[in-house]
Structures are given as structure tokens and as C-alpha cells.
Amino acid sequence: GAMHVAGLMADNLEVDSYKKQTMRISLLLHDLGHFPLSHALEKTIVDNKSNNEPISHEMLGKIIVTESSLSDLLEELSDQNPDLKPNKIWPLFQSKQNIPGINKFFISSSMDADRLDFIMRDSYHSGITHYGNIDLLRFLSFMKLVDYEYVEEGAIVKEQRMGLNLKVSSSIENYFIAHYQMYKNLYKHKSVKCFEELAKIYVEKKQALLEDN
């Protein structure tokens, strides 16, 4: 899945083994807190201990990474790679707007590992294969890191960003068209939205019954 794609991206960008390991594990864990049916129940399940505030999958992911037995495993791995400490891993998929360096392009960009993975996977399993038919290996083979400069608050900031060779411009266009078509014809399909609403109603009624008892 996304972890595999992140590994392929790391290989093509020739990042060091520690960065590759960090990216692969981050993508493996980034949706760990998702409810059944993915985003459908995101704002339905509430936390009775926090004024009935909706529970996000990022919030649950943080709890699992920092408070479960998984935390102990990550601490062991961090002896060799300090970036795998629980308090460093969970912010990578918790605060997507502030992800540092090239990590953002692996985890939260218009062509991150998760998006590249789910477009292909969902098109295959839904039978709409003509939308998600992306030549991933060719796509990744033309990725490279480029030096980038910009001005922020009067200071010049230098960082590395992910770039793509113009030779794959058609593949890039196909990817964005596939992304648009998948949302239009699958994720936002009337039957899908209807099922999501029924699932929300069912869960809300179950929560009300539990609270009454």
C-alpha cells in the first residue's frame, strides 16, 4: 500500500536508509486511527469525556502511537533511528500543514504516497480501472529532489522539494484527471453518499442507546 509506494519514492529520490525507514513507517501508521468505513464516521463518533467533541482519526492515531504497546516498539526502533520515536512520528500525520522538509511530499502533497496508492487500489477494486491506470514506476523514475528558495518574513529560506521531469508531463496530467474522475464517479457517487448517511444514522442511534443505558 502507501508504505510500499513510499519505499519506491525513497529509492528513486535516493534518500538515505534512515529517511526511507521513517517515511515507510509513517505511511504505514498514518491512517491507523481510522474508523470502519474510512471517513464516513469521522464526525459521528464523539468523546464523552471531552464535551462530546467529534473524534478524528488523527486523534485516535496519536493515542495508539503514543499510549499503546506500539509506542514501546517504536522506542526500541528509535535506538537505531531517532526519528522513529513516538513523539516524532505522530506529528508527521497529525499536523499536515507543518510537516518539515521533504517529508511533506511523501505524506501530504498533491502527489504523495497515499494518494498515488489509493487511486490505483480503489480503481482496481471498484472495477473502474480506466481511471486509475497510472504507470507508477515510470512516474516515480522521473522524480527527483530539487533545491528551492523562497522569501519568508524578509528572509531567504532554502529547502529541497520534489520535482518531476517534463518528460512525464502527460503522466502527471493523467494522474490529476484520474484523481478528479475517481472523486466524481466513485467517492461522491449518490449510492456511496447514501450508504454513508445511513451508517451515520445507525451509529448515532447506537451511541444514544448506550448513553441512555
Backbone as numpy.savetxt, mean C-alpha at the origin, in Angstrom:
# Nx Ny Nz CAx CAy CAz Cx Cy Cz
2.72 -11.07 -4.05 1.90 -9.88 -4.05 2.76 -8.62 -4.05
2.34 -7.63 -3.27 3.04 -6.34 -3.23 4.48 -6.51 -2.75
4.71 -7.45 -1.83 6.07 -7.68 -1.34 6.97 -8.17 -2.48
6.46 -9.05 -3.32 7.23 -9.56 -4.45 7.56 -8.44 -5.43
6.56 -7.61 -5.74 6.78 -6.49 -6.66 7.80 -5.52 -6.08
7.73 -5.27 -4.76 8.71 -4.39 -4.13 10.12 -4.93 -4.28
10.26 -6.26 -4.17 11.57 -6.88 -4.36 12.08 -6.70 -5.77
11.20 -6.85 -6.76 11.58 -6.64 -8.16 11.98 -5.18 -8.40
11.23 -4.26 -7.80 11.57 -2.84 -7.94 12.95 -2.56 -7.34
13.19 -3.12 -6.16 14.48 -2.91 -5.49 15.64 -3.45 -6.32
15.43 -4.61 -6.93 16.49 -5.20 -7.77 16.79 -4.31 -8.97
15.75 -3.80 -9.61 15.96 -2.97 -10.79 16.55 -1.61 -10.45
16.23 -1.10 -9.27 16.79 0.18 -8.84 18.15 0.02 -8.17
18.55 -1.24 -7.96 19.87 -1.57 -7.40 20.09 -0.92 -6.03
19.05 -0.97 -5.18 19.21 -0.48 -3.81 19.90 -1.57 -2.99
20.48 -1.20 -1.86 21.23 -2.17 -1.07 20.28 -3.20 -0.44
20.86 -4.28 0.05 20.07 -5.41 0.55 19.23 -5.04 1.76
19.72 -4.12 2.61 18.96 -3.72 3.79 17.72 -2.91 3.38
17.92 -2.00 2.42 16.78 -1.22 1.93 15.75 -2.14 1.27
16.24 -3.12 0.50 15.33 -4.06 -0.15 14.54 -4.84 0.89
15.20 -5.32 1.93 14.52 -6.07 2.98 13.47 -5.20 3.67
13.82 -3.94 3.94 12.88 -3.03 4.60 11.65 -2.79 3.74
11.86 -2.59 2.44 10.74 -2.34 1.54 9.85 -3.56 1.41
10.46 -4.74 1.29 9.67 -5.96 1.15 8.81 -6.20 2.39
9.38 -6.05 3.56 8.62 -6.28 4.79 7.56 -5.20 5.00
7.88 -3.96 4.63 6.89 -2.88 4.74 5.68 -3.17 3.88
5.91 -3.63 2.65 4.79 -3.94 1.76 4.04 -5.18 2.21
4.74 -6.13 2.84 4.07 -7.32 3.38 3.11 -6.93 4.49
3.48 -5.94 5.29 2.72 -5.59 6.49 1.76 -4.41 6.29
1.85 -3.72 5.15 1.16 -2.42 5.05 -0.36 -2.51 5.17
-0.96 -3.64 4.81 -2.42 -3.80 4.93 -2.79 -4.83 5.98
-1.91 -5.02 6.92 -2.12 -6.04 7.94 -3.39 -5.79 8.76
-3.77 -4.54 8.92 -4.94 -4.22 9.74 -6.25 -4.16 8.99
-6.25 -4.58 7.73 -7.49 -4.52 6.96 -8.56 -5.46 7.52
-9.80 -4.96 7.48 -10.95 -5.78 7.86 -11.29 -6.74 6.72
-12.14 -7.73 6.98 -12.68 -8.53 5.87 -13.37 -7.59 4.87
-13.33 -7.95 3.61 -13.92 -7.16 2.52 -13.18 -5.85 2.30
-11.90 -5.83 2.69 -11.02 -4.70 2.41 -11.56 -3.39 2.96
-11.76 -2.37 2.10 -12.13 -1.03 2.58 -13.62 -0.89 2.88
-14.40 -1.89 2.55 -15.85 -1.76 2.66 -16.31 -1.41 4.08
-15.64 -1.97 5.10 -16.07 -1.76 6.48 -15.21 -0.75 7.22
-14.40 -0.01 6.46 -13.41 0.89 7.07 -14.01 1.85 8.09
-15.15 2.47 7.77 -15.72 3.49 8.65 -16.93 2.97 9.42
-17.12 1.67 9.39 -18.30 1.08 10.03 -17.99 0.57 11.43
-16.86 -0.12 11.58 -16.48 -0.68 12.87 -15.88 0.43 13.73
-16.41 0.54 14.96 -16.00 1.65 15.83 -15.31 1.12 17.08
-14.56 2.02 17.72 -13.85 1.70 18.95 -14.66 2.22 20.13
-15.23 1.32 20.90 -16.07 1.73 22.03 -15.28 2.46 23.12
-13.96 2.30 23.12 -13.12 2.94 24.13 -12.69 4.35 23.72
-12.98 4.74 22.48 -12.54 6.05 21.98 -13.72 6.84 21.41
-14.78 6.98 22.22 -15.97 7.74 21.83 -16.55 7.28 20.50
-16.50 5.97 20.31 -17.06 5.37 19.09 -16.47 5.93 17.80
-15.18 6.28 17.84 -14.49 6.74 16.64 -14.28 5.56 15.70
-14.45 5.77 14.38 -14.19 4.68 13.43 -12.75 4.18 13.54
-12.56 2.88 13.38 -11.23 2.29 13.44 -10.72 2.12 12.01
-9.55 2.71 11.73 -8.96 2.57 10.40 -8.06 1.34 10.36
-7.80 0.84 9.15 -6.91 -0.32 9.05 -5.47 0.08 9.39
-5.13 1.37 9.21 -3.80 1.82 9.62 -3.64 1.75 11.14
-4.71 2.13 11.85 -4.67 2.09 13.32 -4.50 0.65 13.82
-5.26 -0.27 13.22 -5.14 -1.68 13.61 -3.76 -2.22 13.24
-3.26 -1.81 12.08 -1.92 -2.26 11.65 -0.86 -1.82 12.63
-0.97 -0.60 13.11 0.01 -0.10 14.09 -0.03 -0.94 15.38
-1.24 -1.26 15.84 -1.39 -2.05 17.07 -0.76 -3.43 16.89
-1.02 -4.06 15.75 -0.49 -5.40 15.50 1.03 -5.38 15.43
1.57 -4.37 14.74 3.03 -4.30 14.55 3.74 -3.97 15.86
3.14 -3.14 16.70 3.85 -2.67 17.89 3.48 -3.41 19.18
2.33 -4.11 19.20 1.88 -4.69 20.46 1.67 -6.20 20.44
1.80 -6.83 19.29 1.60 -8.28 19.21 2.95 -9.00 19.22
2.91 -10.31 19.07 4.14 -11.09 19.02 4.97 -10.75 17.78
4.33 -10.15 16.79 5.07 -9.70 15.60 6.12 -8.66 15.96
5.81 -7.86 16.98 6.77 -6.85 17.43 8.08 -7.50 17.89
7.98 -8.62 18.60 9.18 -9.32 19.07 10.01 -9.84 17.90
9.33 -10.35 16.88 10.03 -10.86 15.70 10.77 -9.73 14.97
10.11 -8.58 14.83 10.75 -7.44 14.16 11.94 -6.94 14.97
11.82 -6.97 16.29 12.95 -6.56 17.13 14.16 -7.47 16.90
13.90 -8.77 16.75 15.00 -9.70 16.47 15.65 -9.40 15.12
14.83 -9.15 14.11 15.36 -8.84 12.78 16.12 -7.52 12.76
15.73 -6.60 13.64 16.37 -5.29 13.66 17.79 -5.33 14.19
18.20 -6.46 14.78 19.60 -6.58 15.20 20.53 -6.49 13.99
20.05 -6.98 12.83 20.83 -6.90 11.59 20.44 -5.70 10.74
19.20 -5.27 10.85 18.70 -4.14 10.05 17.88 -3.23 10.96
18.47 -2.15 11.48 17.78 -1.26 12.43 16.48 -0.67 11.89
16.33 -0.58 10.57 15.11 0.00 10.00 13.90 -0.90 10.18
14.10 -2.13 10.68 12.98 -3.05 10.88 12.40 -2.98 12.29
12.89 -2.05 13.09 12.28 -1.88 14.41 10.81 -1.49 14.25
9.94 -2.03 15.09 8.50 -1.75 14.96 8.18 -0.26 14.88
8.88 0.56 15.69 8.57 2.00 15.69 9.08 2.71 14.44
9.84 2.00 13.59 10.27 2.56 12.32 9.47 2.00 11.15
8.98 0.77 11.32 8.23 0.13 10.24 6.82 0.70 10.11
6.08 0.78 11.23 4.67 1.16 11.09 4.46 2.57 10.53
5.35 3.58 10.82 5.10 4.90 10.21 5.18 4.89 8.69
5.87 3.89 8.11 6.00 3.84 6.65 4.65 3.64 5.97
3.72 2.94 6.65 2.40 2.77 6.03 1.30 3.43 6.86
1.69 4.22 7.86 0.71 4.91 8.69 0.52 6.36 8.23
1.62 7.05 7.96 1.57 8.47 7.57 2.09 8.60 6.15
1.26 8.28 5.19 1.72 8.16 3.81 2.19 9.49 3.22
1.75 10.60 3.78 2.16 11.89 3.23 3.58 12.27 3.65
4.11 11.62 4.67 5.42 12.02 5.19 6.45 10.89 5.13
6.31 10.00 4.17 7.26 8.90 4.04 8.57 9.44 3.49
9.69 9.17 4.14 10.96 9.77 3.72 11.59 9.10 2.50
12.37 9.92 1.75 13.22 9.41 0.66 12.48 8.60 -0.38
13.20 7.62 -0.94 12.63 6.81 -2.02 11.60 5.81 -1.49
11.51 5.67 -0.18 10.50 4.77 0.39 9.10 5.10 -0.14
8.84 6.41 -0.31 7.51 6.85 -0.75 7.15 6.24 -2.10
8.13 6.09 -2.97 7.84 5.60 -4.32 7.58 4.10 -4.33
8.05 3.40 -3.30 7.74 1.99 -3.14 6.35 1.80 -2.53
6.00 2.68 -1.57 4.85 2.43 -0.70 3.64 3.29 -1.04
3.83 4.54 -1.42 2.68 5.43 -1.62 2.96 6.43 -2.73
2.86 5.97 -3.95 2.99 6.85 -5.11 2.00 6.37 -6.18
1.94 7.07 -7.28 0.99 6.68 -8.33 1.37 5.36 -8.98
2.62 4.93 -8.81 3.05 3.64 -9.37 3.82 2.84 -8.32
3.27 2.77 -7.12 3.95 2.02 -6.05 3.72 0.52 -6.21
4.41 -0.26 -5.40 4.35 -1.72 -5.52 2.94 -2.26 -5.29
2.21 -1.65 -4.38 0.86 -2.11 -4.07 -0.07 -1.91 -5.27
-0.02 -0.73 -5.88 -0.90 -0.46 -7.03 -0.55 -1.35 -8.22
0.73 -1.51 -8.48 1.14 -2.37 -9.59 0.64 -3.80 -9.37
0.67 -4.24 -8.12 0.23 -5.59 -7.79 -1.28 -5.75 -7.90
-2.05 -4.85 -7.25 -3.49 -5.12 -7.18 -4.20 -4.92 -8.52
-3.66 -4.05 -9.38 -4.28 -3.89 -10.69 -4.20 -5.20 -11.47
-3.02 -5.83 -11.45 -2.86 -7.10 -12.17 -3.65 -8.22 -11.50
-3.57 -8.30 -10.18 -4.23 -9.39 -9.44 -5.75 -9.32 -9.56
-6.30 -8.11 -9.35 -7.76 -7.97 -9.37 -8.32 -8.16 -10.77
-7.59 -7.72 -11.78 -8.09 -7.91 -13.15 -8.10 -9.40 -13.49
-7.09 -10.12 -13.02 -7.02 -11.56 -13.29 -8.16 -12.31 -12.61
-8.35 -12.06 -11.31 -9.34 -12.82 -10.55 -10.79 -12.39 -10.85
-10.97 -11.19 -11.39 -12.31 -10.75 -11.74 -12.67 -11.12 -13.18
-11.67 -11.56 -13.94 -11.92 -11.94 -15.33 -11.81 -10.78 -16.30
-11.49 -9.57 -15.80 -11.35 -8.40 -16.69 -9.88 -8.26 -17.07
-9.33 -9.28 -17.67 -7.88 -9.35 -17.87 -7.35 -8.32 -18.87
-8.19 -7.82 -19.77 -7.69 -6.87 -20.76 -7.35 -5.51 -20.15
-7.87 -5.21 -18.95 -7.52 -3.94 -18.30 -6.20 -4.03 -17.54
-5.92 -5.16 -16.93 -4.75 -5.27 -16.07 -3.57 -5.96 -16.72
-3.58 -6.04 -18.05 -2.51 -6.73 -18.77 -1.29 -5.81 -18.89
-0.52 -5.71 -17.81 0.65 -4.83 -17.76 1.91 -5.67 -17.90
2.82 -5.21 -18.75 4.11 -5.89 -18.91 5.03 -5.43 -17.77
4.84 -6.06 -16.61 5.50 -5.60 -15.39 7.02 -5.63 -15.49
7.59 -6.72 -16.00 9.05 -6.83 -16.04 9.67 -5.78 -16.95
9.04 -5.51 -18.09 9.55 -4.45 -18.97 9.40 -3.09 -18.28
8.28 -2.90 -17.63 8.00 -1.67 -16.91 9.10 -1.40 -15.87
9.39 -2.42 -15.07 10.37 -2.27 -14.00 11.79 -2.15 -14.53
12.07 -2.78 -15.66 13.44 -2.76 -16.18 13.89 -1.37 -16.59
12.93 -0.46 -16.82 13.28 0.90 -17.23 13.13 1.90 -16.08
12.94 1.40 -14.85 12.93 2.26 -13.68 14.37 2.58 -13.26
14.59 3.79 -12.79 15.90 4.12 -12.25 15.76 5.25 -11.24
16.78 5.39 -10.39 16.80 6.48 -9.42 17.44 7.70 -10.08
16.82 8.85 -9.89 17.35 10.09 -10.45 17.52 11.12 -9.34
18.54 11.96 -9.46 18.76 13.04 -8.49 17.79 14.17 -8.79
17.18 14.70 -7.74 16.16 15.73 -7.91 16.39 16.85 -6.91
16.21 18.08 -7.37 16.36 19.24 -6.50 15.09 20.08 -6.53
14.72 20.63 -5.38 13.61 21.56 -5.33 13.82 22.53 -4.18
13.10 23.63 -4.21 13.24 24.68 -3.19 12.09 24.57 -2.20
12.43 24.52 -0.92 11.42 24.46 0.14 11.79 25.45 1.23
10.92 26.41 1.45 11.15 27.46 2.45 12.49 28.15 2.23
12.79 28.43 0.97 13.99 29.18 0.64 15.28 28.37 0.58
15.18 27.08 0.89 16.38 26.23 0.90 16.29 25.20 -0.23
17.43 24.85 -0.82 17.47 23.83 -1.86 17.54 22.45 -1.21
16.60 21.61 -1.58 16.54 20.25 -1.05 16.94 19.28 -2.15
17.85 18.37 -1.85 18.28 17.37 -2.81 17.84 15.99 -2.34
17.26 15.21 -3.23 16.85 13.87 -2.89 16.79 13.00 -4.14
16.67 11.71 -3.93 16.52 10.80 -5.06 15.06 10.46 -5.25
14.65 10.38 -6.50 13.29 9.99 -6.84 13.32 8.90 -7.90
12.19 8.27 -8.08 12.11 7.21 -9.08 11.78 7.81 -10.43
12.53 7.40 -11.45 12.29 7.87 -12.80 12.03 6.70 -13.74
11.40 7.00 -14.88 11.12 5.98 -15.89 11.61 6.48 -17.25
12.26 5.60 -17.99 12.76 5.92 -19.31 11.58 6.16 -20.27
11.75 7.13 -21.16 10.69 7.44 -22.12 10.36 6.29 -23.05
11.24 5.29 -23.11 10.99 4.13 -23.96 9.73 3.38 -23.53
9.36 3.53 -22.27 8.17 2.82 -21.79 6.99 3.78 -21.59
7.00 4.89 -22.32 5.91 5.86 -22.18 4.55 5.24 -22.50
4.52 4.34 -23.51 3.26 3.68 -23.86 2.80 2.76 -22.74
3.75 2.08 -22.11 3.41 1.19 -20.99 2.87 2.00 -19.81
3.45 3.19 -19.59 2.97 4.06 -18.51 1.54 4.49 -18.78
1.27 4.89 -20.03 -0.08 5.29 -20.40 -1.07 4.14 -20.21
-0.67 2.94 -20.64 -1.54 1.77 -20.49 -1.84 1.48 -19.03
-0.83 1.68 -18.17 -1.02 1.44 -16.73 -2.08 2.38 -16.16
-1.98 3.68 -16.48 -2.93 4.64 -15.93 -4.33 4.44 -16.51
-4.40 4.04 -17.77 -5.71 3.72 -18.36 -6.31 2.50 -17.67
-5.47 1.49 -17.41 -5.94 0.28 -16.71 -6.44 0.64 -15.32
-5.71 1.51 -14.63 -6.09 1.94 -13.28 -7.47 2.61 -13.32
-7.66 3.51 -14.27 -8.94 4.22 -14.41 -10.07 3.23 -14.73
-9.83 2.34 -15.68 -10.87 1.40 -16.10 -11.25 0.42 -15.00
-10.28 0.00 -14.19 -10.58 -0.92 -13.10 -11.47 -0.25 -12.05
-11.21 1.02 -11.76 -12.06 1.73 -10.80 -13.46 1.95 -11.39
-13.51 2.31 -12.65 -14.80 2.59 -13.28 -15.65 1.34 -13.43
-15.03 0.22 -13.84 -15.80 -0.97 -14.21 -15.84 -2.06 -13.15
-15.00 -1.97 -12.12 -15.00 -3.00 -11.08 -15.21 -2.40 -9.69
-14.26 -1.61 -9.21 -14.34 -1.12 -7.83 -15.57 -0.24 -7.58
-15.99 0.52 -8.60 -17.15 1.40 -8.45 -18.41 0.84 -9.13
-18.37 -0.44 -9.48 -19.52 -1.06 -10.14 -20.72 -1.07 -9.19
-21.90 -0.89 -9.74 -23.10 -0.77 -8.91 -23.33 -2.00 -8.04
-23.02 -3.20 -8.54 -23.23 -4.41 -7.75 -22.26 -4.47 -6.58
-21.02 -4.04 -6.83 -20.01 -4.01 -5.77 -20.43 -3.02 -4.69
-20.83 -1.81 -5.09 -21.23 -0.79 -4.11 -22.47 -1.23 -3.33
-23.39 -1.91 -3.99 -24.60 -2.41 -3.31 -24.22 -3.43 -2.25
-23.33 -4.37 -2.61 -22.90 -5.38 -1.65 -22.19 -4.74 -0.46
-21.36 -3.72 -0.73 -20.66 -3.03 0.36 -21.65 -2.38 1.32
-22.70 -1.76 0.79 -23.70 -1.13 1.65 -24.44 -2.16 2.49
-24.77 -3.31 1.90 -25.43 -4.37 2.66 -24.52 -4.89 3.77
-23.24 -5.02 3.47 -22.28 -5.49 4.48 -22.18 -4.50 5.63
-22.20 -3.20 5.31 -22.13 -2.17 6.35 -23.36 -2.23 7.25
-24.53 -2.36 6.63 -25.78 -2.43 7.41 -25.75 -3.64 8.34
-25.30 -4.78 7.83 -25.23 -6.00 8.63 -24.31 -5.81 9.84
-23.11 -5.26 9.61 -22.14 -5.07 10.70 -22.64 -4.05 11.71
-23.25 -2.97 11.24 -23.78 -1.96 12.16 -24.86 -2.55 13.07
-25.73 -3.39 12.51 -26.79 -4.02 13.32 -26.20 -5.00 14.32
-25.17 -5.74 13.89 -24.50 -6.68 14.81 -23.85 -5.92 15.96
-23.22 -4.78 15.65 -22.58 -3.99 16.70 -23.63 -3.46 17.69
-24.76 -3.04 17.16 -25.83 -2.52 18.03 -26.34 -3.63 18.95
-26.50 -4.85 18.44 -26.97 -5.96 19.26 -25.95 -6.30 20.35
-24.67 -6.26 20.04 -23.62 -6.54 21.01 -23.62 -5.49 22.11
-23.82 -4.22 21.71 -23.84 -3.15 22.71 -25.04 -3.28 23.64
-26.19 -3.70 23.07 -27.41 -3.85 23.87 -27.27 -4.98 24.90
-26.48 -6.01 24.52 -26.31 -7.15 25.42 -25.16 -6.93 26.39
